[in-house]
């Protein structure tokens, strides 16, 4: 018994030491604010394109596809998924800052475009460009990377093959779904799998081409997408008092439970070094996230300002932050059983803004949520994927088997996760909920 107690004591001391070390990383002197891509100014986007073009010219950009491919089998389907992609994304951002210190990676809040993704500004010629040409190896014909020769793995054009009919992209997960995900994912690895098997996979599949290969970082859409996945993680980390340093689960090809002391595959840092934005090597934050004092202790410092914004790191009192009351009025009028099952924060009166996926509100293009007692009338969409009821939320699809196999996911786990959010969509549609997005 004494020996067992000693082992537990050693484990506790080691765990406490790791946690303390992670929490004592040096505070960043300046913070980059990652903006939603629709909120970048023309000058900012021109700068970003210029930096990426220079990185491609110098052979710097393709290195990230190589890292991702080499580590692919280790960094998907387990808790390492979140910290690895956080590290990979900030790695590219830091390389970009060598060319221009104001460089940053915007995030694309893809859920806002869930009904008709192909109509997003992201796929316009001034941004990433559109679908590939099926008569020319599916090479893209416009956009940021048009004309680039991607050297990894073999020299080729950047390819895209949108996954809907007639050059469209299948609908994916809505802001309402992501709000439910933030509120119902109580443990870190449950949050990770919920994100990885839903929005994460759906956007990769929507792009097709390089984005559905192990070397998906060839497409800059990868970084816009994973910046957004990282933003969702940061919101979740600040959504409850015990979330910030929470980490655990079983990583692929590893034995034992995942620990903050684990080394990140492909990088020299520990997982614990990837847990707090604004500290250590993570000198950035997001324009819609609120790092809550009560959940991050001394994390805030109003003297720390961003390199590409005059806004202070502490945004808790910003008038731009939505408290979830006004713009989620429709969700709040759902039945008690639906709220308890899918939106427990509403039931408990929890107005932490990190529990609501409402980044689009800052752009002033979103109307109030509404829920009507009758089911909405059916009407056909004017464009995009198929003909459907525009007001009713579309049911998400199960990822194809080839995508599941490539990532070595458990098909049962993927199907169970997707069905969880299909049940949410059915419940919202049955109550006549109408999304403003």
Coordinates of C-alpha atoms in Angstrom, one line a residue, residues 84-416:
X84 CA -0.3 19.6 -33.3
X85 CA -2.4 21.7 -35.7
X86 CA -2.1 24.7 -33.4
X87 CA 1.6 24.4 -33.5
X88 CA 1.7 23.8 -37.3
X89 CA -0.4 26.9 -37.9
X90 CA 1.6 29.2 -35.7
X91 CA 4.7 27.9 -37.3
X92 CA 3.6 29.1 -40.7
X93 CA 2.5 32.4 -39.1
X94 CA 5.9 32.9 -37.5
X95 CA 7.7 32.2 -40.8
X96 CA 5.4 34.7 -42.5
X97 CA 6.4 37.4 -39.9
X98 CA 10.0 37.1 -41.1
X99 CA 8.7 38.6 -44.4
X100 CA 6.4 41.1 -42.8
X101 CA 5.9 41.5 -39.0
X102 CA 2.2 42.3 -39.5
X103 CA 1.5 38.9 -41.2
X104 CA -1.2 36.8 -39.6
X105 CA -3.4 33.9 -40.6
X106 CA -7.1 34.8 -40.8
X107 CA -9.6 32.3 -39.8
X108 CA -12.6 31.3 -42.0
X109 CA -15.7 30.8 -39.9
X110 CA -16.9 28.2 -42.4
X111 CA -20.1 27.4 -40.4
X112 CA -21.5 30.7 -41.4
X113 CA -21.4 29.5 -45.0
X114 CA -23.0 26.1 -44.2
X115 CA -26.0 26.4 -46.6
X116 CA -24.1 27.1 -49.8
X117 CA -20.3 27.0 -49.1
X118 CA -19.4 27.7 -52.7
X119 CA -20.9 31.1 -52.5
X120 CA -18.5 32.2 -49.8
X121 CA -16.1 35.0 -50.4
X122 CA -13.3 32.5 -49.8
X123 CA -13.9 30.9 -53.2
X124 CA -13.8 34.2 -55.2
X125 CA -10.9 35.1 -57.4
X126 CA -9.5 37.7 -55.1
X127 CA -9.3 35.2 -52.3
X128 CA -8.6 31.4 -52.7
X129 CA -10.3 31.0 -56.0
X130 CA -12.8 28.4 -57.1
X131 CA -13.0 24.8 -58.3
X132 CA -10.3 23.1 -60.3
X133 CA -10.6 22.6 -64.1
X134 CA -11.6 18.9 -64.7
X135 CA -10.1 19.2 -68.2
X136 CA -6.7 20.2 -66.8
X137 CA -5.9 17.9 -63.9
X138 CA -8.4 19.8 -61.7
X139 CA -5.9 22.7 -61.5
X140 CA -7.4 25.9 -60.0
X141 CA -7.7 28.7 -62.6
X142 CA -7.9 31.7 -60.3
X143 CA -7.2 32.9 -56.8
X144 CA -4.2 33.2 -54.5
X145 CA -2.4 30.1 -55.6
X146 CA -3.4 30.0 -59.3
X147 CA -0.3 29.2 -61.4
X148 CA 1.7 27.9 -58.5
X149 CA 3.6 24.6 -58.9
X150 CA 3.4 22.7 -55.7
X151 CA 6.6 20.8 -55.2
X152 CA 5.4 18.4 -52.6
X153 CA 5.1 15.4 -52.9
X154 CA 5.6 15.6 -56.7
X155 CA 5.5 18.8 -58.7
X156 CA 1.9 19.5 -59.6
X157 CA -0.7 22.3 -59.8
X158 CA -2.9 23.0 -56.8
X159 CA -6.0 20.8 -57.4
X160 CA -9.5 21.2 -56.1
X161 CA -12.5 18.9 -56.8
X162 CA -15.6 20.4 -55.1
X163 CA -17.7 17.5 -53.7
X164 CA -21.2 18.7 -54.8
X165 CA -22.8 18.3 -58.2
X166 CA -22.3 20.9 -61.0
X167 CA -19.3 22.6 -59.3
X168 CA -21.1 23.1 -55.9
X169 CA -20.0 22.1 -52.4
X170 CA -22.2 20.0 -50.1
X171 CA -23.7 21.8 -47.2
X172 CA -22.0 21.3 -43.8
X173 CA -22.4 22.2 -40.2
X174 CA -24.2 25.4 -39.0
X175 CA -23.3 27.9 -36.3
X176 CA -26.1 26.5 -34.3
X177 CA -24.4 23.1 -34.5
X178 CA -21.1 24.5 -33.3
X179 CA -22.8 26.3 -30.5
X180 CA -24.3 23.0 -29.3
X181 CA -20.9 21.4 -29.7
X182 CA -19.3 24.0 -27.5
X183 CA -21.9 23.6 -24.8
X184 CA -22.2 19.8 -24.7
X185 CA -18.6 18.7 -25.1
X186 CA -17.7 18.5 -21.4
X187 CA -14.3 16.6 -21.7
X188 CA -11.4 17.7 -23.9
X189 CA -11.2 14.6 -26.0
X190 CA -14.9 14.5 -26.6
X191 CA -14.7 18.1 -27.8
X192 CA -11.8 17.1 -30.1
X193 CA -13.6 14.2 -31.6
X194 CA -16.8 16.2 -32.1
X195 CA -14.9 18.9 -34.0
X196 CA -12.6 16.5 -35.9
X197 CA -15.4 14.3 -37.2
X198 CA -17.8 17.0 -38.1
X199 CA -16.8 20.5 -39.4
X200 CA -13.1 19.6 -39.7
X201 CA -13.7 16.8 -42.1
X202 CA -16.6 18.4 -43.9
X203 CA -14.6 21.4 -45.0
X204 CA -11.6 19.3 -46.2
X205 CA -14.1 17.1 -48.2
X206 CA -15.8 20.2 -49.6
X207 CA -12.5 21.5 -51.1
X208 CA -11.5 18.1 -52.5
X209 CA -8.2 17.8 -54.4
X210 CA -5.1 18.5 -52.4
X211 CA -7.2 19.2 -49.3
X212 CA -8.3 15.5 -49.1
X213 CA -4.7 14.3 -49.2
X214 CA -2.1 14.0 -46.5
X215 CA -0.4 17.0 -48.0
X216 CA -3.5 19.2 -47.5
X217 CA -1.5 22.2 -46.3
X218 CA -0.5 22.8 -49.9
X219 CA -3.9 24.6 -50.1
X220 CA -3.9 27.8 -48.0
X221 CA -7.5 27.0 -47.3
X222 CA -6.0 24.4 -44.9
X223 CA -4.6 27.2 -42.7
X224 CA -7.8 29.4 -42.9
X225 CA -9.7 26.3 -41.8
X226 CA -7.4 25.2 -39.1
X227 CA -7.1 28.7 -37.7
X228 CA -10.8 28.4 -37.3
X229 CA -10.6 25.0 -35.7
X230 CA -8.0 26.4 -33.3
X231 CA -10.4 29.4 -32.5
X232 CA -13.1 26.9 -31.6
X233 CA -10.7 25.1 -29.3
X234 CA -9.7 28.4 -27.6
X235 CA -13.4 29.3 -27.1
X236 CA -13.9 25.9 -25.5
X237 CA -10.9 26.3 -23.4
X238 CA -12.4 29.5 -22.0
X239 CA -15.9 28.1 -21.8
X240 CA -15.6 26.5 -18.4
X241 CA -13.3 27.0 -15.4
X242 CA -11.6 23.6 -15.8
X243 CA -11.1 23.6 -19.5
X244 CA -8.0 25.7 -20.1
X245 CA -5.4 23.1 -19.3
X246 CA -7.6 20.1 -19.8
X247 CA -6.0 17.4 -22.0
X248 CA -6.2 13.6 -22.2
X249 CA -7.3 10.6 -24.1
X250 CA -5.6 8.0 -26.2
X251 CA -3.3 9.0 -29.1
X252 CA -2.9 6.8 -32.2
X253 CA 0.2 4.5 -32.2
X254 CA 0.9 5.5 -28.6
X255 CA 0.5 3.6 -25.3
X256 CA -0.9 5.2 -22.1
X257 CA -3.0 8.2 -21.6
X258 CA -2.0 11.5 -23.4
X259 CA -0.2 13.9 -21.0
X260 CA 0.7 17.6 -21.1
X261 CA 4.3 16.4 -20.8
X262 CA 4.1 14.6 -24.2
X263 CA 6.3 16.0 -26.9
X264 CA 4.4 17.3 -30.0
X265 CA 5.0 15.0 -33.0
X266 CA 7.3 16.9 -35.4
X267 CA 8.2 19.7 -33.0
X268 CA 10.4 20.0 -29.9
X269 CA 7.8 21.6 -27.5
X270 CA 5.6 19.8 -25.0
X271 CA 1.8 19.7 -25.3
X272 CA 1.6 22.0 -22.2
X273 CA 3.3 24.7 -24.1
X274 CA 0.4 24.8 -26.6
X275 CA -2.4 25.4 -24.1
X276 CA -2.5 29.2 -23.5
X277 CA -2.7 31.8 -26.2
X278 CA -0.6 34.9 -25.5
X279 CA 2.2 33.0 -23.8
X280 CA 5.4 31.3 -24.9
X281 CA 5.3 30.8 -28.7
X282 CA 1.6 31.4 -29.1
X283 CA 1.6 35.2 -29.5
X284 CA -1.8 35.6 -31.0
X285 CA -5.5 35.7 -30.1
X286 CA -8.8 35.9 -32.0
X287 CA -11.0 38.8 -32.7
X288 CA -14.2 37.2 -31.3
X289 CA -12.8 35.2 -28.3
X290 CA -13.0 36.4 -24.8
X291 CA -10.4 35.1 -22.4
X292 CA -12.3 35.1 -19.2
X293 CA -10.4 36.1 -16.1
X294 CA -12.1 33.6 -13.9
X295 CA -10.9 30.7 -16.2
X296 CA -7.4 31.9 -17.0
X297 CA -6.2 33.5 -13.7
X298 CA -3.5 36.0 -14.5
X299 CA -3.7 35.4 -18.2
X300 CA -5.0 38.9 -19.0
X301 CA -2.9 42.0 -19.1
X302 CA -4.4 45.2 -20.6
X303 CA -0.9 46.5 -21.4
X304 CA -0.4 43.7 -23.9
X305 CA -1.6 45.0 -27.3
X306 CA -1.6 43.3 -30.7
X307 CA 0.8 44.0 -33.5
X308 CA -1.9 44.4 -36.1
X309 CA -4.6 46.1 -33.9
X310 CA -4.9 48.7 -31.2
X311 CA -7.2 46.4 -29.2
X312 CA -5.9 45.1 -25.8
X313 CA -5.6 41.4 -25.2
X314 CA -8.2 41.6 -22.5
X315 CA -11.5 41.9 -24.4
X316 CA -13.8 40.9 -21.6
X317 CA -15.5 44.3 -21.4
X318 CA -15.6 45.0 -25.1
X319 CA -18.9 46.3 -26.4
X320 CA -18.5 44.2 -29.5
X321 CA -18.9 40.9 -27.5
X322 CA -22.3 39.4 -27.7
X323 CA -23.5 37.9 -24.4
X324 CA -25.6 35.4 -26.2
X325 CA -29.0 36.9 -25.1
X326 CA -30.0 39.1 -28.0
X327 CA -28.9 37.2 -31.0
X328 CA -29.8 33.8 -29.7
X329 CA -33.4 34.6 -28.8
X330 CA -34.7 32.0 -31.2
X331 CA -32.6 29.2 -29.7
X332 CA -33.7 30.3 -26.2
X333 CA -37.4 29.7 -27.1
X334 CA -36.9 26.0 -27.9
X335 CA -38.5 23.4 -25.8
X336 CA -37.0 22.7 -22.4
X337 CA -36.1 19.2 -23.4
X338 CA -34.3 20.4 -26.5
X339 CA -32.4 23.0 -24.5
X340 CA -31.4 20.6 -21.8
X341 CA -30.1 18.1 -24.4
X342 CA -28.4 20.3 -26.9
X343 CA -28.0 23.8 -25.3
X344 CA -27.5 23.3 -21.6
X345 CA -25.8 26.7 -21.1
X346 CA -29.2 28.3 -22.0
X347 CA -31.0 26.1 -19.4
X348 CA -28.4 27.1 -16.7
X349 CA -28.4 30.8 -17.5
X350 CA -24.7 30.7 -18.5
X351 CA -24.0 33.7 -20.7
X352 CA -20.2 33.0 -21.2
X353 CA -19.8 34.4 -24.8
X354 CA -17.3 31.6 -25.6
X355 CA -20.2 29.1 -25.5
X356 CA -21.9 30.8 -28.5
X357 CA -20.7 30.6 -32.0
X358 CA -21.6 34.0 -33.1
X359 CA -18.5 35.5 -34.8
X360 CA -20.5 36.8 -37.7
X361 CA -22.4 39.2 -35.5
X362 CA -19.5 41.6 -35.5
X363 CA -19.8 42.1 -39.2
X364 CA -23.4 43.3 -38.8
X365 CA -24.9 40.9 -41.3
X366 CA -26.9 38.6 -39.0
X367 CA -30.5 39.1 -38.0
X368 CA -32.0 37.8 -34.8
X369 CA -32.5 34.1 -34.4
X370 CA -36.2 33.1 -34.6
X371 CA -38.2 30.0 -33.8
X372 CA -41.7 29.7 -35.0
X373 CA -44.4 27.4 -33.7
X374 CA -45.2 26.2 -37.2
X375 CA -42.8 24.4 -39.5
X376 CA -41.4 26.7 -42.1
X377 CA -42.6 26.7 -45.6
X378 CA -40.5 25.0 -48.2
X379 CA -38.8 26.9 -50.9
X380 CA -36.1 26.0 -53.3
X381 CA -32.6 27.6 -53.1
X382 CA -31.6 29.7 -56.1
X383 CA -28.1 28.2 -56.3
X384 CA -25.7 25.6 -54.8
X385 CA -26.1 22.0 -53.8
X386 CA -29.3 20.5 -54.9
X387 CA -32.9 21.7 -54.2
X388 CA -33.8 21.8 -50.5
X389 CA -35.9 23.7 -47.9
X390 CA -33.9 26.9 -47.5
X391 CA -35.2 27.6 -44.0
X392 CA -34.7 24.1 -42.6
X393 CA -31.2 23.1 -41.5
X394 CA -29.7 20.4 -43.8
X395 CA -28.7 17.1 -42.3
X396 CA -25.0 16.6 -42.2
X397 CA -23.5 13.6 -44.1
X398 CA -21.4 10.8 -42.9
X399 CA -17.8 11.2 -44.3
X400 CA -17.0 8.7 -47.1
X401 CA -15.2 5.5 -46.1
X402 CA -12.0 6.4 -48.0
X403 CA -11.7 9.6 -45.9
X404 CA -12.3 7.6 -42.7
X405 CA -9.7 4.9 -43.7
X406 CA -7.1 7.5 -44.7
X407 CA -7.3 9.0 -41.2
X408 CA -7.5 5.6 -39.5
X409 CA -10.7 6.7 -37.7
X410 CA -13.1 4.3 -36.1
X411 CA -16.1 4.3 -38.4
X412 CA -18.4 3.5 -35.5
X413 CA -17.1 6.6 -33.6
X414 CA -17.5 8.8 -36.6
X415 CA -21.0 7.7 -37.4
X416 CA -22.0 8.0 -33.7

